[in-house]
Coordinates of C-alpha atoms in Angstrom, one line a residue:
R14 CA 77.4 202.8 132.9
K15 CA 75.8 201.2 135.9
H16 CA 72.1 200.5 135.5
F17 CA 69.8 202.1 138.0
S18 CA 66.3 200.6 138.5
L19 CA 63.4 202.9 137.5
R20 CA 61.9 202.6 140.9
L21 CA 65.1 203.8 142.7
V22 CA 65.7 206.7 140.4
V23 CA 62.1 207.9 140.4
A24 CA 62.1 207.7 144.2
T25 CA 65.2 209.7 144.4
F26 CA 63.9 212.3 141.9
T27 CA 60.6 212.4 143.8
L28 CA 62.3 212.8 147.2
T29 CA 64.5 215.6 146.0
F30 CA 61.7 217.7 144.5
V31 CA 59.8 217.3 147.8
L32 CA 62.9 218.4 149.7
L33 CA 63.3 221.4 147.4
S34 CA 59.8 222.7 148.1
A35 CA 60.8 226.2 149.0
A36 CA 60.0 229.0 146.6
T37 CA 62.8 230.9 145.0
F38 CA 61.2 234.1 143.7
A39 CA 64.1 236.5 144.2
C40 CA 67.4 235.4 142.5
T41 CA 70.3 236.9 140.7
N42 CA 72.3 235.6 137.6
Y43 CA 75.4 237.0 136.0
L44 CA 76.6 235.6 132.6
I45 CA 80.1 235.8 131.3
T46 CA 81.2 234.7 127.9
K47 CA 84.6 233.1 127.3
G48 CA 85.9 236.2 125.5
A49 CA 85.1 238.3 128.6
S50 CA 86.8 236.0 131.1
T51 CA 90.4 236.0 132.2
D52 CA 91.1 232.4 131.3
G53 CA 88.7 231.8 128.4
S54 CA 86.1 230.0 130.5
V55 CA 82.4 230.5 130.3
M56 CA 80.8 231.4 133.7
I57 CA 77.3 231.9 135.0
S58 CA 76.3 232.6 138.6
Y59 CA 73.0 232.0 140.5
A60 CA 71.7 232.9 143.9
A61 CA 68.7 230.9 145.0
D62 CA 67.0 233.4 147.4
S63 CA 64.2 232.3 149.5
H64 CA 63.4 232.5 153.2
T65 CA 62.4 228.8 153.2
L66 CA 64.9 227.3 150.9
Y67 CA 67.4 224.9 152.6
G68 CA 70.9 225.2 151.0
E69 CA 72.1 221.8 149.9
L70 CA 73.9 220.3 146.9
Y71 CA 71.7 218.1 144.6
H72 CA 73.0 215.1 142.9
W73 CA 71.5 212.8 140.2
P74 CA 73.8 210.0 139.0
A75 CA 73.7 209.0 135.4
A76 CA 71.2 206.2 134.7
D77 CA 69.7 203.9 132.1
Y78 CA 66.0 203.2 131.7
P79 CA 63.9 200.6 130.0
K80 CA 61.6 201.4 127.2
G81 CA 58.3 202.9 128.4
A82 CA 59.7 204.2 131.7
K83 CA 57.9 207.3 133.2
L84 CA 59.2 210.1 135.3
K85 CA 57.0 211.6 138.0
I86 CA 57.1 215.4 138.1
Y87 CA 56.8 217.3 141.4
E88 CA 56.8 221.1 141.5
W89 CA 60.1 222.4 142.8
D90 CA 58.6 225.2 144.9
T91 CA 55.9 223.1 146.6
G92 CA 56.5 219.4 146.2
K93 CA 53.1 219.1 144.5
F94 CA 52.7 216.1 142.2
L95 CA 52.0 217.5 138.7
G96 CA 52.0 214.4 136.5
E97 CA 54.2 212.0 134.5
I98 CA 56.4 212.4 131.4
N99 CA 58.2 209.8 129.2
Q100 CA 61.6 209.0 130.5
I101 CA 64.5 208.8 128.0
A102 CA 66.9 205.8 127.7
H103 CA 69.9 207.4 129.3
T104 CA 70.3 210.4 131.6
Y105 CA 73.4 212.3 132.4
A106 CA 74.9 212.9 135.9
V107 CA 74.1 216.2 137.5
I108 CA 75.9 218.0 140.4
G109 CA 73.8 220.9 141.6
N110 CA 72.9 222.9 138.4
M111 CA 75.7 221.6 136.2
N112 CA 76.0 218.2 134.4
E113 CA 78.8 216.0 133.5
H114 CA 79.1 217.7 130.0
Q115 CA 79.8 221.2 131.6
L116 CA 76.2 222.4 130.8
A117 CA 74.9 224.7 133.5
I118 CA 71.5 226.4 134.0
G119 CA 70.3 229.0 136.4
E120 CA 67.1 231.1 136.6
T121 CA 65.4 234.1 138.0
T122 CA 61.6 234.5 138.3
Y123 CA 60.1 237.7 137.0
G124 CA 56.4 236.8 137.1
G125 CA 55.1 239.0 134.2
V126 CA 51.5 239.6 133.1
D127 CA 49.4 238.0 135.9
T128 CA 46.9 236.2 133.7
L129 CA 49.7 234.3 131.9
A130 CA 50.8 232.2 134.9
N131 CA 49.6 228.7 134.0
Y132 CA 48.8 226.3 136.9
N133 CA 46.0 224.4 135.1
S134 CA 47.1 222.8 131.8
G135 CA 50.9 222.2 132.2
I136 CA 53.0 219.9 134.3
I137 CA 56.6 221.2 133.7
D138 CA 57.4 223.9 136.2
Y139 CA 60.6 226.0 135.9
G140 CA 62.5 223.9 138.4
S141 CA 61.7 220.6 136.8
L142 CA 62.5 222.2 133.4
I143 CA 66.0 223.0 134.6
Y144 CA 66.9 219.7 136.2
I145 CA 65.2 217.5 133.6
T146 CA 67.1 219.4 130.9
L147 CA 70.4 219.0 132.7
Q148 CA 69.9 215.2 132.7
R149 CA 69.1 215.2 128.9
A150 CA 71.3 217.9 127.2
K151 CA 75.0 218.0 126.3
N152 CA 75.2 221.7 125.5
A153 CA 73.3 225.0 125.5
R154 CA 71.8 224.7 122.1
E155 CA 70.5 221.2 122.8
A156 CA 69.1 222.5 126.2
I157 CA 67.2 225.2 124.4
K158 CA 65.7 222.7 122.0
I159 CA 64.7 220.3 124.8
M160 CA 63.2 223.1 127.0
G161 CA 61.1 224.3 124.0
E162 CA 60.0 220.8 123.3
L163 CA 59.2 219.9 126.9
V164 CA 56.8 222.9 127.5
E165 CA 55.3 222.3 124.0
E166 CA 54.5 218.7 124.7
Y167 CA 53.7 218.7 128.4
G168 CA 52.7 222.3 129.1
Y169 CA 54.4 225.0 131.3
Y170 CA 53.4 225.2 135.0
S171 CA 54.9 228.5 136.2
S172 CA 54.9 232.2 135.7
G173 CA 57.6 234.2 133.8
E174 CA 61.2 233.0 134.1
S175 CA 64.6 234.1 132.8
F176 CA 67.1 231.2 132.3
S177 CA 70.9 231.3 132.0
I178 CA 72.2 228.5 129.9
A179 CA 75.9 227.9 129.5
D180 CA 78.3 225.3 128.2
K181 CA 82.0 225.3 127.6
D182 CA 81.8 227.6 124.5
E183 CA 78.6 229.7 124.7
V184 CA 76.1 231.3 127.1
W185 CA 72.5 232.1 126.3
I186 CA 69.6 233.9 128.0
L187 CA 66.1 232.4 127.5
E188 CA 63.0 234.1 128.8
M189 CA 59.7 232.3 129.0
I190 CA 56.2 232.9 130.1
G191 CA 53.0 230.7 130.1
K192 CA 49.9 231.2 128.0
G193 CA 47.4 231.5 130.9
K194 CA 44.6 229.4 132.2
D195 CA 43.7 226.3 130.1
K196 CA 46.3 227.2 127.4
K197 CA 49.0 224.6 127.0
G198 CA 52.6 225.6 126.3
A199 CA 54.6 228.8 126.6
V200 CA 56.0 231.7 124.6
W201 CA 59.7 232.4 124.8
V202 CA 62.8 233.9 123.3
A203 CA 66.5 232.8 123.5
L204 CA 69.5 234.9 122.6
K205 CA 73.1 234.0 122.5
I206 CA 75.3 236.5 124.4
P207 CA 78.0 237.8 122.0
D208 CA 81.4 236.6 122.8
G209 CA 83.4 239.2 124.7
Y210 CA 80.3 240.5 126.4
V211 CA 78.6 240.0 129.8
S212 CA 74.9 240.0 130.8
G213 CA 72.7 239.5 133.8
H214 CA 69.1 239.1 135.0
A215 CA 67.5 239.5 138.4
N216 CA 63.7 238.9 138.5
Q217 CA 62.9 241.3 135.7
A218 CA 62.5 240.2 132.0
R219 CA 65.3 241.8 130.0
I220 CA 64.9 240.7 126.4
T221 CA 63.3 243.5 124.4
T222 CA 63.4 243.4 120.5
F223 CA 65.2 240.5 118.8
P224 CA 66.0 239.5 115.2
L225 CA 63.1 237.8 113.4
E226 CA 63.5 234.5 111.5
N227 CA 65.8 235.0 108.6
G228 CA 67.2 231.5 108.0
K229 CA 70.7 232.8 108.9
T230 CA 71.0 234.0 112.5
S231 CA 67.4 233.6 113.8
I232 CA 64.9 230.8 113.7
S233 CA 61.5 230.1 115.2
S234 CA 60.5 227.0 117.2
K235 CA 59.1 225.5 114.0
N236 CA 62.7 225.0 112.9
L237 CA 64.3 223.8 116.2
S238 CA 66.5 221.2 114.4
K239 CA 68.5 224.2 113.0
V240 CA 69.5 225.4 116.4
F241 CA 72.8 223.4 116.2
Q242 CA 73.9 225.5 113.2
P243 CA 76.7 227.8 114.7
E244 CA 75.5 230.9 113.0
I245 CA 72.1 230.8 114.8
E246 CA 72.1 233.3 117.6
C247 CA 68.4 233.7 118.3
V248 CA 65.6 231.2 118.7
Y249 CA 62.0 231.9 119.7
A250 CA 58.6 230.4 120.0
H251 CA 56.9 230.7 116.6
D252 CA 53.8 232.3 118.2
V253 CA 55.5 234.7 120.6
I254 CA 54.3 237.7 118.7
S255 CA 51.0 236.4 117.3
F256 CA 49.9 235.2 120.8
A257 CA 50.6 238.7 122.1
K258 CA 48.4 240.2 119.4
E259 CA 45.7 237.7 120.1
L260 CA 45.6 238.8 123.7
K261 CA 45.8 242.5 122.6
L262 CA 49.0 242.9 124.5
F263 CA 50.8 244.2 121.3
S264 CA 49.5 245.7 118.1
G265 CA 52.5 247.2 116.3
K266 CA 54.8 245.9 113.6
D267 CA 56.5 242.5 114.2
K268 CA 59.9 244.0 114.0
E269 CA 59.0 246.4 116.9
F270 CA 57.9 243.7 119.2
S271 CA 59.6 243.7 122.6
F272 CA 59.3 240.6 124.8
S273 CA 59.8 242.4 128.1
D274 CA 57.7 245.4 127.3
T275 CA 54.9 243.2 126.3
Y276 CA 54.9 240.3 128.7
A277 CA 56.7 241.9 131.7
P278 CA 56.8 245.7 131.6
V279 CA 59.3 247.3 133.9
K280 CA 57.7 249.1 136.9
F281 CA 59.3 250.8 139.9
G282 CA 59.9 247.5 141.7
G283 CA 61.4 245.8 138.6
A284 CA 64.0 248.6 138.4
R285 CA 64.6 249.4 142.0
F286 CA 64.7 245.8 143.4
C287 CA 65.7 243.8 140.4
E288 CA 67.5 245.7 137.6
V289 CA 69.6 247.4 140.2
R290 CA 71.4 244.1 140.9
V291 CA 72.3 243.7 137.2
W292 CA 73.5 247.4 137.2
S293 CA 75.6 246.8 140.4
M294 CA 77.6 244.2 138.4
F295 CA 77.7 246.1 135.2
R296 CA 79.1 249.2 136.8
K297 CA 82.0 247.2 138.3
V298 CA 83.2 246.3 134.8
N299 CA 82.1 249.2 132.7
K300 CA 82.7 252.9 133.5
D301 CA 79.6 254.2 131.6
M302 CA 76.9 252.6 133.8
D303 CA 76.2 255.5 136.1
K304 CA 74.0 257.0 133.3
Y305 CA 71.4 254.4 134.3
L306 CA 71.3 255.4 137.9
E307 CA 67.9 257.1 137.7
Y308 CA 66.6 254.0 135.8
V309 CA 67.6 251.6 138.5
K310 CA 66.2 253.9 141.2
G311 CA 62.9 253.5 139.5
H312 CA 62.6 257.1 138.3
D313 CA 63.4 257.0 134.6
L314 CA 62.0 253.7 133.3
K315 CA 62.4 254.6 129.6
N316 CA 66.2 254.7 129.9
R317 CA 66.6 250.9 130.0
M318 CA 70.0 249.2 130.4
P319 CA 71.2 247.1 127.5
L320 CA 70.8 243.3 127.7
W321 CA 74.5 242.9 127.5
I322 CA 77.6 245.1 127.7
K323 CA 81.3 244.9 126.8
P324 CA 83.4 245.0 130.0
D325 CA 86.4 247.3 130.3
R326 CA 88.4 244.4 131.7
K327 CA 88.4 240.6 131.8
I328 CA 86.5 238.9 134.6
S329 CA 88.0 236.1 136.8
P330 CA 86.2 233.5 138.9
K331 CA 87.2 235.5 142.0
D332 CA 85.5 238.5 140.5
M333 CA 82.3 236.4 140.0
F334 CA 82.4 235.3 143.7
D335 CA 82.7 238.9 144.8
F336 CA 80.0 240.1 142.4
M337 CA 77.6 237.9 144.4
R338 CA 78.6 239.7 147.6
D339 CA 77.5 243.2 146.6
H340 CA 75.3 245.5 148.8
L341 CA 75.4 248.5 146.4
E342 CA 78.6 249.7 148.2
G343 CA 80.0 252.9 146.7
T344 CA 76.7 253.9 145.1
P345 CA 74.1 256.4 146.2
L346 CA 72.1 253.3 147.2
D347 CA 74.8 251.9 149.5
M348 CA 73.1 249.8 152.1
T349 CA 75.9 250.3 154.7
K350 CA 75.3 254.0 154.8
D351 CA 71.5 254.7 155.2
M352 CA 69.6 254.9 158.5
G353 CA 68.6 251.2 158.3
A354 CA 72.3 250.2 158.6
G355 CA 72.3 251.2 162.2
P356 CA 75.5 251.9 164.2
W357 CA 77.2 248.7 162.8
E358 CA 76.8 249.6 159.1
N359 CA 74.7 246.4 158.6
P360 CA 73.7 246.1 154.9
Y361 CA 70.7 243.9 155.6
R362 CA 67.1 244.8 156.1
W363 CA 64.6 242.4 157.6
R364 CA 61.5 241.8 155.6
P365 CA 59.0 242.9 154.4
L366 CA 60.8 244.8 151.6
T367 CA 58.3 247.6 151.5
W368 CA 56.4 249.3 154.4
K369 CA 53.9 252.1 155.1
V370 CA 54.0 255.2 157.3
D371 CA 51.0 257.6 157.4
G372 CA 49.5 256.0 154.3
K373 CA 52.7 256.4 152.1
E374 CA 54.7 253.4 151.0
Y375 CA 58.5 253.2 151.4
C376 CA 61.1 250.6 150.6
H377 CA 64.4 249.1 151.6
E378 CA 67.0 248.4 149.0
R379 CA 67.4 244.9 147.6
A380 CA 71.0 244.0 146.8
T381 CA 72.6 240.9 145.3
A382 CA 73.8 239.6 148.6
T383 CA 70.9 238.9 151.0
Q384 CA 70.2 237.0 154.2
Q385 CA 67.7 234.6 152.7
T386 CA 69.9 232.9 150.2
G387 CA 69.5 229.2 150.3
F388 CA 72.5 228.4 148.0
S389 CA 74.5 230.2 145.3
F390 CA 77.0 229.1 142.7
V391 CA 79.4 230.1 140.0
A392 CA 79.5 227.5 137.2
Q393 CA 82.7 227.6 135.3
S394 CA 83.0 225.6 132.0
R395 CA 86.4 225.2 130.4
N396 CA 86.8 223.8 126.9
W397 CA 90.5 222.9 127.1
L398 CA 89.9 220.0 129.5
P399 CA 87.9 216.8 129.4
N400 CA 84.3 217.5 130.4
P401 CA 84.3 215.8 133.8
I402 CA 87.4 217.9 134.8
G403 CA 86.6 221.0 132.8
G404 CA 83.4 221.9 134.6
I405 CA 83.8 223.3 138.1
F406 CA 80.7 224.0 140.1
W407 CA 81.8 226.6 142.7
F408 CA 79.1 226.1 145.4
S409 CA 78.1 227.9 148.6
V410 CA 75.3 228.0 151.0
D411 CA 73.6 230.9 152.8
D412 CA 74.4 234.6 152.4
A413 CA 77.0 234.9 149.7
A414 CA 78.7 237.8 151.4
S415 CA 79.7 235.6 154.4
T416 CA 80.2 232.3 152.8
V417 CA 82.9 230.5 150.8
Y418 CA 82.6 229.1 147.2
F419 CA 84.3 225.8 147.1
P420 CA 85.1 223.7 144.0
M421 CA 83.0 220.7 142.9
Y422 CA 84.2 219.1 139.7
C423 CA 81.2 218.3 137.5
G424 CA 82.4 214.8 136.9
S425 CA 82.4 213.9 140.6
T426 CA 80.4 210.8 141.5
E427 CA 79.8 211.8 145.2
I428 CA 79.2 215.0 147.1
P429 CA 80.3 216.1 150.6
W430 CA 78.0 214.9 153.4
S431 CA 78.1 218.3 154.9
F432 CA 76.3 219.7 151.8
A433 CA 74.2 216.6 151.0
V434 CA 70.4 216.4 150.7
G435 CA 69.1 214.9 153.9
N436 CA 71.6 216.3 156.2
G437 CA 69.2 218.6 158.1
D438 CA 66.4 220.7 156.6
M439 CA 64.9 224.1 157.1
M440 CA 63.3 223.0 160.3
T441 CA 65.9 220.5 161.4
Y442 CA 69.2 221.7 162.8
S443 CA 72.3 219.6 162.0
K444 CA 75.6 220.4 163.5
Q445 CA 77.4 218.7 160.6
A446 CA 75.4 220.6 157.9
A447 CA 77.2 223.4 156.0
F448 CA 74.0 225.4 155.8
W449 CA 73.6 225.7 159.6
V450 CA 77.3 226.3 160.2
F451 CA 77.5 229.2 157.7
N452 CA 74.2 230.6 159.1
E453 CA 75.7 230.7 162.5
V454 CA 78.6 232.7 161.3
C455 CA 76.4 235.0 159.2
N456 CA 73.9 235.7 161.9
L457 CA 76.7 236.5 164.4
A458 CA 78.1 239.0 161.9
Y459 CA 74.7 240.7 161.5
T460 CA 74.9 241.8 165.2
R461 CA 78.0 244.0 164.6
Y462 CA 78.7 243.9 160.9
N463 CA 81.5 246.4 160.5
M464 CA 83.5 244.8 163.2
I465 CA 82.9 241.1 162.6
H466 CA 82.4 240.9 158.8
P467 CA 85.9 242.2 157.8
E468 CA 87.4 239.3 159.7
I469 CA 85.0 236.9 157.9
K470 CA 85.9 238.4 154.5
E471 CA 89.6 238.0 155.1
K472 CA 89.0 234.3 155.9
I473 CA 86.8 233.9 152.8
D474 CA 89.5 235.4 150.6
N475 CA 92.2 233.2 152.0
Y476 CA 90.1 230.0 151.3
E477 CA 89.0 231.0 147.8
N478 CA 92.4 232.2 146.7
K479 CA 93.9 228.9 148.0
Y480 CA 91.3 226.9 146.1
L481 CA 92.0 228.9 142.9
K482 CA 95.7 228.1 143.2
T483 CA 95.2 224.5 144.1
I484 CA 92.8 223.9 141.2
K485 CA 95.6 224.4 138.7
A486 CA 97.6 221.4 140.2
V487 CA 94.4 219.3 140.6
D488 CA 93.5 220.0 137.0
K489 CA 96.9 218.9 135.7
A490 CA 97.0 215.7 137.8
A491 CA 93.4 214.8 137.1
D492 CA 93.9 215.3 133.3
E493 CA 97.0 213.1 133.3
L494 CA 95.2 210.4 135.2
Y495 CA 92.1 210.6 133.1
K496 CA 94.1 210.1 129.9
E497 CA 95.6 206.9 131.4
D498 CA 92.5 205.6 133.2
K499 CA 89.2 207.5 133.1
N500 CA 88.0 205.8 136.3
L501 CA 91.1 206.9 138.2
G502 CA 90.7 210.4 137.0
I503 CA 87.1 210.6 138.1
E504 CA 87.9 209.1 141.5
Y505 CA 90.7 211.7 141.9
I506 CA 88.4 214.7 141.3
T507 CA 85.7 213.1 143.4
N508 CA 87.9 212.7 146.4
Y509 CA 89.3 216.2 146.1
S510 CA 85.8 217.7 145.8
V511 CA 84.3 215.7 148.7
N512 CA 87.2 216.2 151.0
T513 CA 87.4 220.0 150.3
G514 CA 83.7 220.5 151.0
N515 CA 83.7 218.5 154.2
K516 CA 86.9 220.1 155.5
L517 CA 85.6 223.6 154.8
T518 CA 82.5 222.9 156.9
K519 CA 84.6 221.6 159.7
D520 CA 86.9 224.6 159.6
W521 CA 84.0 227.0 159.5
R522 CA 82.5 225.5 162.6
S523 CA 85.8 226.1 164.4
F524 CA 85.8 229.6 163.0
Y525 CA 82.4 230.2 164.4
E526 CA 83.5 229.1 167.9
Y527 CA 86.4 231.5 167.7
L528 CA 84.2 234.4 166.6
F529 CA 81.6 233.7 169.2
V530 CA 84.1 233.7 172.0
K531 CA 85.8 236.8 170.8
Y532 CA 82.7 239.0 170.2
M533 CA 80.4 237.7 172.9
D534 CA 78.3 240.2 174.9
G535 CA 79.1 243.3 172.7
N536 CA 82.8 243.2 173.7
V537 CA 85.9 242.3 171.8
K538 CA 88.2 240.0 173.7
E539 CA 91.9 239.3 173.0
K540 CA 93.6 236.3 174.6
I541 CA 96.7 237.0 176.7
E542 CA 99.2 234.2 177.3
T543 CA 99.4 233.2 180.9
P544 CA 102.9 234.0 182.4
A545 CA 104.7 231.2 184.2
D546 CA 104.1 232.8 187.6
H547 CA 100.3 233.1 187.1
K548 CA 97.6 230.6 187.5
Y549 CA 95.3 232.5 185.2
I550 CA 95.2 235.9 183.5
P551 CA 92.0 237.5 182.2
P552 CA 91.8 238.4 178.5
K553 CA 92.2 241.9 177.3
V554 CA 88.7 243.4 176.7
K555 CA 87.7 246.3 174.5
F556 CA 84.4 248.1 174.7
P557 CA 83.9 249.5 171.1
G558 CA 80.7 251.4 171.8
Y559 CA 78.5 252.6 168.9
G560 CA 80.8 255.0 167.0
E561 CA 80.8 258.8 166.8
D562 CA 78.7 259.0 163.6
W563 CA 75.9 257.0 165.3
Q564 CA 76.2 258.9 168.5
R565 CA 75.8 262.2 166.6
R566 CA 72.6 260.8 165.0
V567 CA 71.2 260.0 168.5
V568 CA 72.0 263.5 169.8
K569 CA 70.4 265.1 166.7
E570 CA 67.2 263.1 167.1
T571 CA 66.9 263.2 171.0
G572 CA 68.4 266.5 171.9
E573 CA 69.3 266.6 175.6
H574 CA 67.3 263.5 176.5
F575 CA 70.5 261.5 177.2
L576 CA 72.6 264.5 178.2
V577 CA 74.7 264.1 181.4
P578 CA 75.1 267.4 183.2
E579 CA 78.6 268.5 184.1
G580 CA 79.8 266.8 187.2
G581 CA 76.9 264.4 187.0
H582 CA 78.9 261.3 187.6

């Protein structure tokens, strides 16, 4: 592989972490095993939700380093310099949150016990942990080993995190939390999702009890070398229980120890704002999930949902895209139906999430799809194709409900300029940047959601269904080329990915212009072709008003305040 100078790569890594300085404290991950998918692929999704996170597609080329090279670590959320670690001889190429070996990692922050956030003795924050691991690991088991070793050697610099770790054969959930001020390292548990099952996490720790070390299916971090044995399905920090006892967070029998109940107990917000997002996906694929409604409403916190469930049907990539677009539609918490939706059934609520009236606190719902998403993805790993072709990183920016997931092959050596780091930022508008183009469409839709969004959703479906069909032909052609000449195969998938992303952004700008003209000023305009004997003919204009349901609400609240007397006009 081409050799990159240490100075160049460190500078690139440094710049990227500075650019990624926005906090992502409210995210959603769904995890699908190959036995639960329609085509036998492994999939995870991730929405990076933050009001200050700029949506862009990261890229680290593969690189070689001299002995003794160091890697500077900057906190992902703030850009703060944390320290240096030893660099390895060779790093793998990474596109977004997926590397060239089809390994993908996502996360959600749950915080946990306040005193265990460690910002003193560690230098590996959760964002660095993800992107460093992607550059060093070939599969999920190796990723778990590396993540455990990194925080052990260099210390953990974050609060509680849940990680989704997927490769072409398996998907794992790993939950981690620091040891508090001046205590190096972290405690954690990783569980393999059983094949044929699905899982999810959304800012609430979900691992409860787990099998203790038995030498067959479960090991502690003292035996990390055994993680590659296929029968191992649970790995945990050797002191995850003893540390809890030391802090008097737990005093029962070891076999009764629950990671979540000890380090991040579920409270009202953990259920109503977080677990509800997992439930919203679970109930789409399993008919028995409504029995957890009172739990996710925050009223019955003892009736916890299972960590994973067996779906009633197989799940497709398109299903995954649409899971990320959920606003709790069709449930008692449907955000399009309550008072906050207004006359246009808008399923978005401007922050803050909670608010007070007369000394009492109230809340808005928090759904999977939200206005403050920087980027989201569905990582699809397929074991029947060569790694560079088998991994597809379906990527999108901004609110998942009004954006398009386009395919980036994980072996691509370039990314589309419209999604590239450096093309605009959170305070710098760029007309060529996908993030700003998709935001323009989204924010227009928010003004009259039930009128504008259906047109957007139809457009989204057309693009994504086209991509899913096209991918089959691209896979075949790329596979054949790759077998004859690996470089040609890589060039082919790179060109396809780059051209697809750039064309999507260009098309979406034209789409915004069309929508703006059509829906300007609260009207709906329809173009009429000018007859031969006319110089110009005005468009047909409709005045949709506010709808009868909303008008009845107004009358109920205001009585005769707006009443027009008979014969009054």
